[in-house]
Short mmCIF file of C-alpha atoms in Angstrom, two decimals:
data_model
loop_
_atom_site.label_atom_id
_atom_site.label_comp_id
_atom_site.label_asym_id
_atom_site.label_seq_id
_atom_site.Cartn_x
_atom_site.Cartn_y
_atom_site.Cartn_z
CA UNK A 964 -0.13 0.05 -0.09
CA UNK A 965 2.39 2.76 -1.20
CA UNK A 966 -0.05 5.48 -1.03
CA UNK A 967 -1.07 4.98 2.33
CA UNK A 968 -4.80 6.18 1.93
CA UNK A 969 -8.06 4.48 1.69
CA UNK A 970 -11.21 5.29 -0.50
CA UNK A 971 -14.24 3.97 1.16
CA UNK A 972 -17.57 2.93 -0.91
CA UNK A 973 -18.72 6.38 -1.58
CA UNK A 974 -15.59 7.72 -2.81
CA UNK A 975 -14.76 9.37 0.33
CA UNK A 976 -10.86 9.26 1.21
CA UNK A 977 -9.84 8.12 4.65
CA UNK A 978 -6.25 8.62 5.89
CA UNK A 979 -4.59 6.17 8.33
CA UNK A 980 -3.82 7.47 11.76
CA UNK A 981 -5.02 7.35 15.30
CA UNK A 982 -5.74 9.67 18.35
CA UNK A 983 -2.08 9.84 19.83
CA UNK A 984 -1.38 11.02 23.37
CA UNK A 985 0.72 13.57 21.72
CA UNK A 986 -2.22 15.11 19.65
CA UNK A 987 -4.48 14.83 22.77
CA UNK A 988 -1.84 16.84 24.70
CA UNK A 989 -1.18 19.34 21.84
CA UNK A 990 -5.09 19.92 21.20
CA UNK A 991 -5.95 20.29 25.16
CA UNK A 992 -3.14 22.93 25.56
CA UNK A 993 -4.22 24.87 22.33
CA UNK A 994 -7.99 24.61 23.29
CA UNK A 995 -7.00 26.53 26.44
CA UNK A 996 -6.94 29.61 24.06
CA UNK A 997 -10.33 29.69 24.62
CA UNK A 998 -10.04 30.41 28.37
CA UNK A 999 -9.41 34.30 27.72
CA UNK A 1000 -12.46 34.70 25.65
CA UNK A 1001 -14.67 32.93 28.12
CA UNK A 1002 -13.24 34.48 31.08
CA UNK A 1003 -13.90 37.78 29.83
CA UNK A 1004 -17.51 37.10 29.03
CA UNK A 1005 -17.98 35.83 32.31
CA UNK A 1006 -16.21 38.41 34.39
CA UNK A 1007 -17.76 41.54 32.45
CA UNK A 1008 -21.40 40.83 33.54
CA UNK A 1009 -20.44 40.16 37.29
CA UNK A 1010 -18.29 43.20 37.79
CA UNK A 1011 -20.78 45.44 36.17
CA UNK A 1012 -23.48 44.36 38.70
CA UNK A 1013 -21.03 44.89 41.67
CA UNK A 1014 -22.21 48.12 43.53
CA UNK A 1015 -18.58 49.26 44.33
CA UNK A 1016 -17.54 48.79 40.89
CA UNK A 1017 -20.67 50.82 39.44
CA UNK A 1018 -20.21 53.63 42.19
CA UNK A 1019 -16.71 54.37 41.27
CA UNK A 1020 -16.84 54.31 37.52
CA UNK A 1021 -20.63 54.38 36.60
CA UNK A 1022 -22.21 56.43 39.26
CA UNK A 1023 -25.22 57.43 37.35
CA UNK A 1024 -26.04 53.45 36.98
CA UNK A 1025 -25.41 52.93 40.53
CA UNK A 1026 -27.91 55.59 41.56
CA UNK A 1027 -30.58 54.15 39.26
CA UNK A 1028 -29.65 50.80 40.88
CA UNK A 1029 -30.20 51.98 44.55
CA UNK A 1030 -33.67 53.64 43.45
CA UNK A 1031 -36.88 52.24 44.67
CA UNK A 1032 -37.94 48.86 43.37
CA UNK A 1033 -41.26 50.28 41.99
CA UNK A 1034 -39.19 52.19 39.13
CA UNK A 1035 -38.72 50.60 35.69
CA UNK A 1036 -36.28 47.57 36.36
CA UNK A 1037 -35.87 47.28 32.54
CA UNK A 1038 -33.99 50.55 32.01
CA UNK A 1039 -31.91 50.65 35.55
CA UNK A 1040 -28.58 49.55 33.47
CA UNK A 1041 -29.16 51.58 30.42
CA UNK A 1042 -25.99 53.53 30.11
CA UNK A 1043 -23.86 54.31 26.92
CA UNK A 1044 -20.69 54.33 28.97
CA UNK A 1045 -21.29 51.09 30.59
CA UNK A 1046 -22.21 49.51 27.39
CA UNK A 1047 -19.06 50.92 25.64
CA UNK A 1048 -17.19 49.28 28.66
CA UNK A 1049 -18.30 45.90 27.68
CA UNK A 1050 -18.38 46.15 23.93
CA UNK A 1051 -15.24 48.05 22.97
CA UNK A 1052 -13.34 44.61 23.52
CA UNK A 1053 -15.35 43.22 20.43
CA UNK A 1054 -14.66 46.24 18.10
CA UNK A 1055 -10.75 45.65 18.97
CA UNK A 1056 -10.93 41.99 18.26
CA UNK A 1057 -12.59 42.43 15.08
CA UNK A 1058 -9.72 44.66 13.80
CA UNK A 1059 -7.14 42.49 15.08
CA UNK A 1060 -8.58 39.23 13.58
CA UNK A 1061 -7.89 40.93 10.33
CA UNK A 1062 -4.18 41.37 11.00
CA UNK A 1063 -4.15 37.88 12.65
CA UNK A 1064 -5.16 36.30 9.34
CA UNK A 1065 -1.72 37.49 7.80
CA UNK A 1066 0.42 36.55 10.80
CA UNK A 1067 -1.34 33.15 11.00
CA UNK A 1068 -0.85 32.40 7.27
CA UNK A 1069 2.97 33.63 7.11
CA UNK A 1070 4.15 32.81 10.45
CA UNK A 1071 2.24 30.08 11.71
CA UNK A 1072 -0.68 29.46 13.97
CA UNK A 1073 1.61 29.32 17.16
CA UNK A 1074 2.80 32.99 16.67
CA UNK A 1075 -0.86 34.17 16.72
CA UNK A 1076 -1.63 32.36 19.96
CA UNK A 1077 1.62 34.01 21.50
CA UNK A 1078 0.45 37.45 20.30
CA UNK A 1079 -3.07 36.72 21.65
CA UNK A 1080 -1.79 35.83 25.14
CA UNK A 1081 0.72 38.66 25.59
CA UNK A 1082 -1.90 41.40 24.47
CA UNK A 1083 -4.60 39.91 26.75
CA UNK A 1084 -2.03 39.68 29.70
CA UNK A 1085 -1.23 43.57 29.31
CA UNK A 1086 -5.00 44.23 29.10
CA UNK A 1087 -5.82 42.44 32.30
CA UNK A 1088 -3.09 44.31 34.20
CA UNK A 1089 -4.42 47.74 33.04
CA UNK A 1090 -7.83 46.73 34.05
CA UNK A 1091 -6.88 45.45 37.46
CA UNK A 1092 -5.06 48.71 38.41
CA UNK A 1093 -7.46 50.85 36.60
CA UNK A 1094 -8.45 54.31 38.39
CA UNK A 1095 -10.35 55.95 35.49
CA UNK A 1096 -13.00 54.77 33.08
CA UNK A 1097 -10.56 55.50 30.11
CA UNK A 1098 -7.99 52.89 31.82
CA UNK A 1099 -10.80 50.43 31.85
CA UNK A 1100 -11.74 51.21 28.20
CA UNK A 1101 -7.95 50.93 27.02
CA UNK A 1102 -7.60 47.71 28.98
CA UNK A 1103 -10.63 46.22 27.46
CA UNK A 1104 -9.31 47.19 23.83
CA UNK A 1105 -6.04 45.27 24.47
CA UNK A 1106 -8.07 42.14 25.72
CA UNK A 1107 -10.00 42.60 22.47
CA UNK A 1108 -6.47 42.56 20.48
CA UNK A 1109 -5.68 39.32 22.40
CA UNK A 1110 -9.11 37.62 21.79
CA UNK A 1111 -8.93 38.38 17.89
CA UNK A 1112 -5.48 36.67 17.58
CA UNK A 1113 -6.56 33.69 19.75
CA UNK A 1114 -10.00 33.37 18.08
CA UNK A 1115 -8.50 33.34 14.68
CA UNK A 1116 -5.66 30.75 15.04
CA UNK A 1117 -6.96 28.16 17.81
CA UNK A 1118 -9.87 26.74 15.94
CA UNK A 1119 -7.55 26.47 12.81
CA UNK A 1120 -4.78 24.93 14.77
CA UNK A 1121 -7.16 22.28 16.34
CA UNK A 1122 -8.87 21.42 12.93
CA UNK A 1123 -5.53 20.84 11.36
CA UNK A 1124 -4.00 18.88 14.31
CA UNK A 1125 -6.94 16.37 14.86
CA UNK A 1126 -7.43 13.02 13.00
CA UNK A 1127 -10.34 13.58 10.81
CA UNK A 1128 -12.41 10.89 12.86
CA UNK A 1129 -11.99 13.04 16.05
CA UNK A 1130 -11.82 16.41 14.64
CA UNK A 1131 -15.21 17.62 15.90
CA UNK A 1132 -14.68 16.47 19.49
CA UNK A 1133 -11.09 18.30 19.74
CA UNK A 1134 -12.09 21.29 18.13
CA UNK A 1135 -14.98 21.65 20.54
CA UNK A 1136 -12.35 21.71 23.16
CA UNK A 1137 -12.10 25.34 22.51
CA UNK A 1138 -15.69 25.96 23.02
CA UNK A 1139 -15.34 23.85 26.33
CA UNK A 1140 -12.47 26.31 27.33
CA UNK A 1141 -14.75 29.17 26.69
CA UNK A 1142 -17.51 27.66 29.07
CA UNK A 1143 -14.80 26.81 31.59
CA UNK A 1144 -13.53 30.19 31.44
CA UNK A 1145 -16.95 31.65 31.86
CA UNK A 1146 -17.72 29.43 35.03
CA UNK A 1147 -14.63 30.26 36.59
CA UNK A 1148 -15.31 33.89 36.13
CA UNK A 1149 -18.78 33.65 37.45
CA UNK A 1150 -17.42 31.70 40.60
CA UNK A 1151 -14.91 34.32 41.18
CA UNK A 1152 -17.21 37.06 40.90
CA UNK A 1153 -19.44 35.55 43.65
CA UNK A 1154 -16.70 35.41 46.18
CA UNK A 1155 -14.84 38.52 45.08
CA UNK A 1156 -18.09 40.56 45.48
CA UNK A 1157 -18.08 39.83 49.20
CA UNK A 1158 -14.80 41.17 49.98
CA UNK A 1159 -15.15 43.92 52.34
CA UNK A 1160 -13.97 47.38 51.27
CA UNK A 1161 -15.55 46.97 47.65
CA UNK A 1162 -12.30 46.15 45.88
CA UNK A 1163 -13.09 42.63 44.76
CA UNK A 1164 -13.66 43.76 41.28
CA UNK A 1165 -10.01 44.55 40.89
CA UNK A 1166 -9.20 40.72 41.38
CA UNK A 1167 -12.03 40.11 39.09
CA UNK A 1168 -10.57 41.94 36.32
CA UNK A 1169 -6.88 41.44 37.11
CA UNK A 1170 -7.49 37.56 37.30
CA UNK A 1171 -7.44 37.46 33.58
CA UNK A 1172 -3.90 37.63 33.96
CA UNK A 1173 -3.89 33.73 34.65
CA UNK A 1174 -5.71 32.37 31.47
CA UNK A 1175 -3.45 34.90 29.49
CA UNK A 1176 -0.44 33.35 31.07
CA UNK A 1177 -1.66 29.81 30.28
CA UNK A 1178 -2.18 30.48 26.34
CA UNK A 1179 1.08 32.42 26.42
CA UNK A 1180 3.07 29.64 27.88
CA UNK A 1181 1.10 27.04 26.12
CA UNK A 1182 2.26 28.48 22.55
CA UNK A 1183 5.74 28.45 23.26
CA UNK A 1184 5.69 24.62 23.82
CA UNK A 1185 3.28 23.80 21.08
CA UNK A 1186 4.44 22.44 17.75
CA UNK A 1187 3.22 24.12 14.68
CA UNK A 1188 0.61 22.24 12.21
CA UNK A 1189 1.89 20.22 9.30
CA UNK A 1190 -0.08 22.42 7.13
CA UNK A 1191 1.12 25.51 8.38
CA UNK A 1192 4.77 24.08 8.00
CA UNK A 1193 4.31 23.10 4.35
CA UNK A 1194 2.50 26.49 3.84
CA UNK A 1195 5.88 28.06 4.69
CA UNK A 1196 8.14 25.49 2.79
CA UNK A 1197 9.34 23.25 5.65
CA UNK A 1198 8.25 20.09 3.94
CA UNK A 1199 10.55 17.37 5.55
CA UNK A 1200 9.89 18.76 9.13
CA UNK A 1201 5.98 18.73 8.47
CA UNK A 1202 6.34 14.90 7.12
CA UNK A 1203 8.11 14.06 10.20
CA UNK A 1204 5.70 15.93 12.49
CA UNK A 1205 2.69 14.41 10.60
CA UNK A 1206 4.05 10.91 11.38
CA UNK A 1207 4.40 11.75 15.07
CA UNK A 1208 0.97 13.14 15.06
CA UNK A 1209 -0.76 10.25 13.20
CA UNK A 1210 1.17 7.66 15.04
CA UNK A 1211 1.80 5.75 11.90
CA UNK A 1212 4.86 5.66 9.56
CA UNK A 1213 3.07 5.75 6.22
CA UNK A 1214 1.49 9.28 5.87
CA UNK A 1215 2.28 9.66 2.15
CA UNK A 1216 -1.21 9.97 1.10
CA UNK A 1217 -2.25 12.91 3.53
CA UNK A 1218 1.19 14.54 3.06
CA UNK A 1219 0.82 14.67 -0.88
CA UNK A 1220 -2.62 16.06 -0.51
CA UNK A 1221 -1.34 18.70 2.06
CA UNK A 1222 1.48 19.64 -0.33
CA UNK A 1223 -1.03 19.75 -3.21
CA UNK A 1224 -3.12 22.10 -1.21
CA UNK A 1225 -0.29 24.26 -0.25
CA UNK A 1226 0.76 24.58 -3.87
CA UNK A 1227 -2.77 25.67 -4.85
CA UNK A 1228 -2.57 28.01 -1.66
CA UNK A 1229 0.89 29.71 -2.84
CA UNK A 1230 -0.72 30.34 -6.18
CA UNK A 1231 -3.30 32.52 -4.67
CA UNK A 1232 -1.54 35.92 -4.45
CA UNK A 1233 -4.68 37.81 -2.98
CA UNK A 1234 -6.40 35.40 -0.64
CA UNK A 1235 -9.01 38.28 0.40
CA UNK A 1236 -10.17 38.79 -3.15
CA UNK A 1237 -9.82 35.27 -4.03
CA UNK A 1238 -12.67 34.67 -1.61
CA UNK A 1239 -15.14 36.31 -3.80
CA UNK A 1240 -14.43 33.70 -6.60
CA UNK A 1241 -17.78 31.74 -7.62
CA UNK A 1242 -16.42 28.47 -6.28
CA UNK A 1243 -15.85 29.61 -2.87
CA UNK A 1244 -19.64 31.05 -2.64
CA UNK A 1245 -20.60 28.23 -0.09
CA UNK A 1246 -17.58 28.91 1.90
CA UNK A 1247 -18.02 32.74 2.08
CA UNK A 1248 -21.74 32.17 2.98
CA UNK A 1249 -21.05 29.79 5.74
CA UNK A 1250 -18.14 32.19 7.04
CA UNK A 1251 -20.79 34.88 7.23
CA UNK A 1252 -23.85 33.48 8.18
CA UNK A 1253 -22.90 30.81 10.90
CA UNK A 1254 -21.11 33.38 13.35
CA UNK A 1255 -24.13 35.93 12.28
CA UNK A 1256 -26.52 33.56 13.46
CA UNK A 1257 -24.60 32.32 16.57
CA UNK A 1258 -24.75 35.83 18.08
CA UNK A 1259 -28.59 36.27 17.40
CA UNK A 1260 -29.31 33.24 19.26
CA UNK A 1261 -29.35 35.63 22.14
CA UNK A 1262 -26.69 33.82 24.15
CA UNK A 1263 -24.20 36.52 24.80
CA UNK A 1264 -27.32 38.53 26.16
CA UNK A 1265 -27.59 35.74 28.92
CA UNK A 1266 -23.73 35.19 29.56
CA UNK A 1267 -22.61 38.86 29.27
CA UNK A 1268 -25.40 40.15 31.57
CA UNK A 1269 -26.57 37.19 33.47
CA UNK A 1270 -26.07 38.86 36.77
CA UNK A 1271 -27.41 41.92 35.71
CA UNK A 1272 -30.48 40.06 33.92
CA UNK A 1273 -31.05 38.05 37.10
CA UNK A 1274 -30.72 41.16 39.22
CA UNK A 1275 -33.18 42.90 36.88
CA UNK A 1276 -35.95 40.32 37.40
CA UNK A 1277 -35.75 40.74 41.21
CA UNK A 1278 -32.73 38.73 42.57
CA UNK A 1279 -30.46 40.27 44.97
CA UNK A 1280 -26.69 40.98 43.70
CA UNK A 1281 -25.66 37.70 45.50
CA UNK A 1282 -28.46 35.60 44.26
CA UNK A 1283 -28.15 36.77 40.52
CA UNK A 1284 -24.18 36.09 40.82
CA UNK A 1285 -25.17 32.58 42.12
CA UNK A 1286 -27.65 32.09 39.37
CA UNK A 1287 -24.92 33.04 36.86
CA UNK A 1288 -22.82 30.44 38.37
CA UNK A 1289 -25.57 27.77 38.00
CA UNK A 1290 -25.97 28.76 34.19
CA UNK A 1291 -22.19 28.61 33.73
CA UNK A 1292 -22.12 25.09 35.07
CA UNK A 1293 -24.83 23.80 32.73
CA UNK A 1294 -22.88 25.42 29.91
CA UNK A 1295 -19.78 23.30 30.82
CA UNK A 1296 -21.86 20.20 31.10
CA UNK A 1297 -23.64 20.59 28.04
CA UNK A 1298 -20.57 21.32 26.03
CA UNK A 1299 -19.38 17.78 27.19
CA UNK A 1300 -22.34 16.25 25.79
CA UNK A 1301 -21.23 18.00 22.45
CA UNK A 1302 -17.87 16.72 22.59
CA UNK A 1303 -19.38 13.10 23.15
CA UNK A 1304 -21.82 13.36 20.28
CA UNK A 1305 -20.53 15.61 17.65
CA UNK A 1306 -18.74 12.74 15.68
CA UNK A 1307 -21.46 10.39 16.47
CA UNK A 1308 -24.63 12.10 15.66
CA UNK A 1309 -23.54 14.82 13.33
CA UNK A 1310 -23.22 18.36 13.05
CA UNK A 1311 -26.63 18.95 11.49
CA UNK A 1312 -28.55 17.00 14.12
CA UNK A 1313 -27.16 19.09 16.84
CA UNK A 1314 -27.76 22.24 15.04
CA UNK A 1315 -31.49 21.55 14.65
CA UNK A 1316 -32.22 19.97 18.05
CA UNK A 1317 -30.57 22.79 19.92
CA UNK A 1318 -32.53 25.51 17.66
CA UNK A 1319 -35.88 23.80 18.73
CA UNK A 1320 -34.66 23.61 22.43
CA UNK A 1321 -33.60 27.38 22.46
CA UNK A 1322 -36.76 28.32 20.76
CA UNK A 1323 -39.29 26.92 23.19
CA UNK A 1324 -37.17 28.27 26.21
CA UNK A 1325 -37.07 31.75 24.78
CA UNK A 1326 -40.74 31.78 24.26
CA UNK A 1327 -41.32 30.67 28.06
CA UNK A 1328 -38.99 33.05 29.56
CA UNK A 1329 -40.64 35.86 27.51
CA UNK A 1330 -44.07 34.80 28.86
CA UNK A 1331 -42.84 34.45 32.49
CA UNK A 1332 -41.02 38.02 32.33
CA UNK A 1333 -43.87 39.73 30.71
CA UNK A 1334 -46.50 38.19 33.04
CA UNK A 1335 -44.92 39.62 36.07
CA UNK A 1336 -43.12 42.95 34.68
CA UNK A 1337 -45.57 43.83 32.16
CA UNK A 1338 -44.61 46.70 29.82
CA UNK A 1339 -43.84 49.13 32.72
CA UNK A 1340 -41.21 47.04 34.41
CA UNK A 1341 -42.65 47.34 38.05
CA UNK A 1342 -43.07 43.50 39.27
CA UNK A 1343 -43.82 44.24 42.66
CA UNK A 1344 -43.22 41.29 45.03
CA UNK A 1345 -41.73 38.24 43.07
CA UNK A 1346 -42.50 34.83 44.39
CA UNK A 1347 -39.62 32.01 44.78
CA UNK A 1348 -41.28 29.79 42.41
CA UNK A 1349 -41.28 32.37 39.67
CA UNK A 1350 -37.54 32.65 40.05
CA UNK A 1351 -36.84 29.18 39.90
CA UNK A 1352 -38.94 28.65 36.61
CA UNK A 1353 -37.12 31.53 35.04
CA UNK A 1354 -33.67 30.04 36.06
CA UNK A 1355 -34.71 26.71 35.07
CA UNK A 1356 -35.75 27.78 31.38
CA UNK A 1357 -32.64 29.88 30.84
CA UNK A 1358 -30.58 26.76 32.00
CA UNK A 1359 -32.28 24.63 29.45
CA UNK A 1360 -31.77 27.20 26.80
CA UNK A 1361 -28.01 27.54 27.78
CA UNK A 1362 -27.80 23.69 27.46
CA UNK A 1363 -29.41 23.71 23.89
CA UNK A 1364 -26.96 26.40 22.88
CA UNK A 1365 -23.91 24.69 24.44
CA UNK A 1366 -24.28 21.59 22.69
CA UNK A 1367 -25.15 23.15 19.19
CA UNK A 1368 -24.57 26.67 18.03
CA UNK A 1369 -22.07 27.18 20.61
CA UNK A 1370 -19.35 24.80 19.69
CA UNK A 1371 -20.52 24.28 16.05
CA UNK A 1372 -20.31 27.94 15.26
CA UNK A 1373 -16.55 27.67 15.76
CA UNK A 1374 -16.08 23.97 14.51
CA UNK A 1375 -18.01 24.08 11.11
CA UNK A 1376 -16.18 27.15 9.69
CA UNK A 1377 -12.81 26.13 10.95
CA UNK A 1378 -13.35 22.70 8.99
CA UNK A 1379 -14.79 23.70 5.74
CA UNK A 1380 -12.27 25.98 4.36
CA UNK A 1381 -9.59 24.95 1.62
CA UNK A 1382 -6.00 26.02 2.71
CA UNK A 1383 -5.61 28.56 0.14
CA UNK A 1384 -8.44 30.71 1.54
CA UNK A 1385 -8.37 29.24 5.15
CA UNK A 1386 -6.66 32.00 6.99
CA UNK A 1387 -8.53 34.79 5.41
CA UNK A 1388 -11.93 32.97 5.71
CA UNK A 1389 -11.67 32.30 9.54
CA UNK A 1390 -10.73 35.86 9.85
CA UNK A 1391 -13.95 36.71 8.22
CA UNK A 1392 -15.88 34.12 10.63
CA UNK A 1393 -14.06 35.86 13.75
CA UNK A 1394 -14.69 39.23 12.40
CA UNK A 1395 -18.34 38.75 11.71
CA UNK A 1396 -18.89 37.15 15.15
CA UNK A 1397 -17.07 40.06 16.78
CA UNK A 1398 -19.07 42.64 14.88
CA UNK A 1399 -22.48 41.21 15.98
CA UNK A 1400 -21.14 40.48 19.37
CA UNK A 1401 -20.15 44.20 19.58
CA UNK A 1402 -23.63 45.45 18.22
CA UNK A 1403 -25.49 43.13 20.62
CA UNK A 1404 -23.44 44.35 23.44
CA UNK A 1405 -23.76 47.91 22.60
CA UNK A 1406 -27.42 47.99 22.12
CA UNK A 1407 -28.70 45.07 24.54
CA UNK A 1408 -29.40 47.15 27.63
CA UNK A 1409 -31.09 49.71 25.52
CA UNK A 1410 -33.14 47.03 23.82
CA UNK A 1411 -34.11 45.69 26.94
CA UNK A 1412 -35.34 49.17 28.08
CA UNK A 1413 -37.38 49.81 25.04
CA UNK A 1414 -38.54 46.20 23.91
CA UNK A 1415 -38.70 44.85 27.24
CA UNK A 1416 -39.70 41.24 27.45
CA UNK A 1417 -40.16 41.27 23.64
CA UNK A 1418 -36.34 41.21 23.34
CA UNK A 1419 -36.50 37.45 23.94
CA UNK A 1420 -38.98 37.13 21.26
CA UNK A 1421 -36.71 38.84 18.75
CA UNK A 1422 -34.04 36.39 19.35
CA UNK A 1423 -36.60 33.58 19.08
CA UNK A 1424 -37.59 34.64 15.76
CA UNK A 1425 -33.73 34.56 14.48
CA UNK A 1426 -33.54 31.07 16.14
CA UNK A 1427 -36.32 29.90 13.68
CA UNK A 1428 -34.63 31.52 10.56
CA UNK A 1429 -31.18 29.97 11.36
CA UNK A 1430 -32.66 26.41 11.98
CA UNK A 1431 -34.47 26.57 8.65
CA UNK A 1432 -31.21 27.93 7.05
CA UNK A 1433 -29.15 24.96 8.65
CA UNK A 1434 -31.75 22.46 7.26
CA UNK A 1435 -31.56 23.67 3.77
CA UNK A 1436 -28.14 24.89 3.10
CA UNK A 1437 -25.62 23.19 5.38
CA UNK A 1438 -24.29 19.85 4.47
CA UNK A 1439 -23.03 17.16 6.96
CA UNK A 1440 -19.29 17.49 7.42
CA UNK A 1441 -18.95 14.52 9.97
CA UNK A 1442 -16.14 12.18 9.26
CA UNK A 1443 -14.70 13.86 6.17
CA UNK A 1444 -11.01 14.65 6.01
CA UNK A 1445 -10.23 18.44 6.35
CA UNK A 1446 -8.49 18.47 2.86
CA UNK A 1447 -11.34 16.61 1.20
CA UNK A 1448 -13.99 18.89 2.25
CA UNK A 1449 -14.72 19.83 -1.26
CA UNK A 1450 -16.90 16.91 -2.09
CA UNK A 1451 -19.71 18.11 0.55
CA UNK A 1452 -20.34 21.04 -1.64
CA UNK A 1453 -20.17 19.00 -4.96
CA UNK A 1454 -22.85 16.63 -3.72
CA UNK A 1455 -25.25 19.32 -2.28
CA UNK A 1456 -28.26 20.15 -4.02
CA UNK A 1457 -27.87 23.70 -4.09
CA UNK A 1458 -24.24 24.53 -3.63
CA UNK A 1459 -23.15 22.06 -6.61
CA UNK A 1460 -24.04 24.74 -9.00
CA UNK A 1461 -20.96 26.84 -7.73
CA UNK A 1462 -18.72 24.01 -7.22
CA UNK A 1463 -17.91 21.96 -10.21
CA UNK A 1464 -15.85 18.73 -10.50
CA UNK A 1465 -12.11 19.23 -10.75
CA UNK A 1466 -12.36 22.89 -8.87
CA UNK A 1467 -10.35 21.50 -5.92
CA UNK A 1468 -7.21 19.79 -6.98
CA UNK A 1469 -6.92 18.21 -3.33
CA UNK A 1470 -10.41 16.93 -3.48
CA UNK A 1471 -12.00 13.82 -5.12
CA UNK A 1472 -10.33 14.28 -8.39
CA UNK A 1473 -7.02 13.82 -6.59
CA UNK A 1474 -8.47 10.85 -4.72
CA UNK A 1475 -9.19 9.46 -8.29
CA UNK A 1476 -5.76 10.26 -9.65
CA UNK A 1477 -4.00 8.62 -6.67
CA UNK A 1478 -5.67 5.40 -6.91
CA UNK A 1479 -3.12 4.34 -9.44
CA UNK A 1480 -0.54 4.96 -6.89
CA UNK A 1481 -1.47 2.04 -4.54
CA UNK A 1482 -4.61 3.33 -3.01
CA UNK A 1483 -6.74 0.61 -1.67
CA UNK A 1484 -10.51 0.60 -2.37
CA UNK A 1485 -12.68 -1.01 0.32
#
């Protein structure tokens, strides 16, 4: 078997290889890049519900919070400066992800991770020692630069390192790290809020140094991916590394396909304009629509502002932080379900099941909040059973997201792009994600003030739209080697009109031509 590759009955190529301890270690370390993103999401909502933090930096919000509970609870956190504090990070991440594309392509995935860790570390220190609002915002911008680099490089790294049979589970390690980062931040917020003297928020914000150091040090010990080495002309080193990663001696077929993909990549002088070519229409559509829809599930509303939201619906500060810890725990547990099932049940099943679950929960939460708060936002006395019902359905909603749109929103885009457009397309995915994260973070509190409980119905509408989109337009990508992904578009009822046979040199056409070189048909 000279070629080392198999072509299974439906023409799909299968490379030899196994899940080695080396691959497992590198993917776990790389996935830690998600911690910085998750920690930030979890910490932001917590500190913005701490009275001592609000009193120091956002006194107008603090005064509204202290007013009598008969006032409009929907509008107590409506402050342009407070939303700028939260959302400035995502605008910075958008800008840096575009720069990260060039760094990732020319210098490798590891260097992008290193830059991300260092920038995040500096931003965390500035925030921890902040004395003025402008210091908070500068720190947040640096955190955003760090997240832009990490979110651009880590999903690509995981998809390229993982054996195709386990790519889904290993890539979702990134989302698992995000959820762990959120949970850790929420637990720390809960305890730091109790510190006498009101300086616990400094520990919450400055604590971001820890996940930043993890990814910074981790990037120094990680190897680069064979795909990236080949892209930079290090062929022999890449072949040696591929053998170690796959745990087999004969990697000729996969290596040859990677080299062919790299040649096509090198022929592309302008990957950004190349993305606009007709044959990349399905990739560009998914690079834009998946992260767009991921943000319009409404999840960041829950995760950014969980303590604020629970505080708004009648919980005390302590109870609201504790409720956020509960939702964070559900988030982690449900992500583990996705890791178990993504390579068994497939991407489409999880997308559609999760969408249905989120839709039902958003309708129930909207009804619950609407029934008690009405349109004037004055709930009066809230019974305990009511709070339990709201938190329960929010948890079921979070679970639905955490095993569907959460991890798959990063996994699917990172695994469908050919090498020649991979870095540029991943930057578009991150950029779209950050644009809409920024917009939603910027307008959420104002929308809550004006749309009231109807805000949840707005997100429910988008969940219906995105589920229909997945059902009609997204093909199943489970169990397909990353450099063979062209076949899913050629066999799709709609996308096949854009992607014709022979368009991808490293796709099925290569599989056919290489069958004369000892490829075994089974």
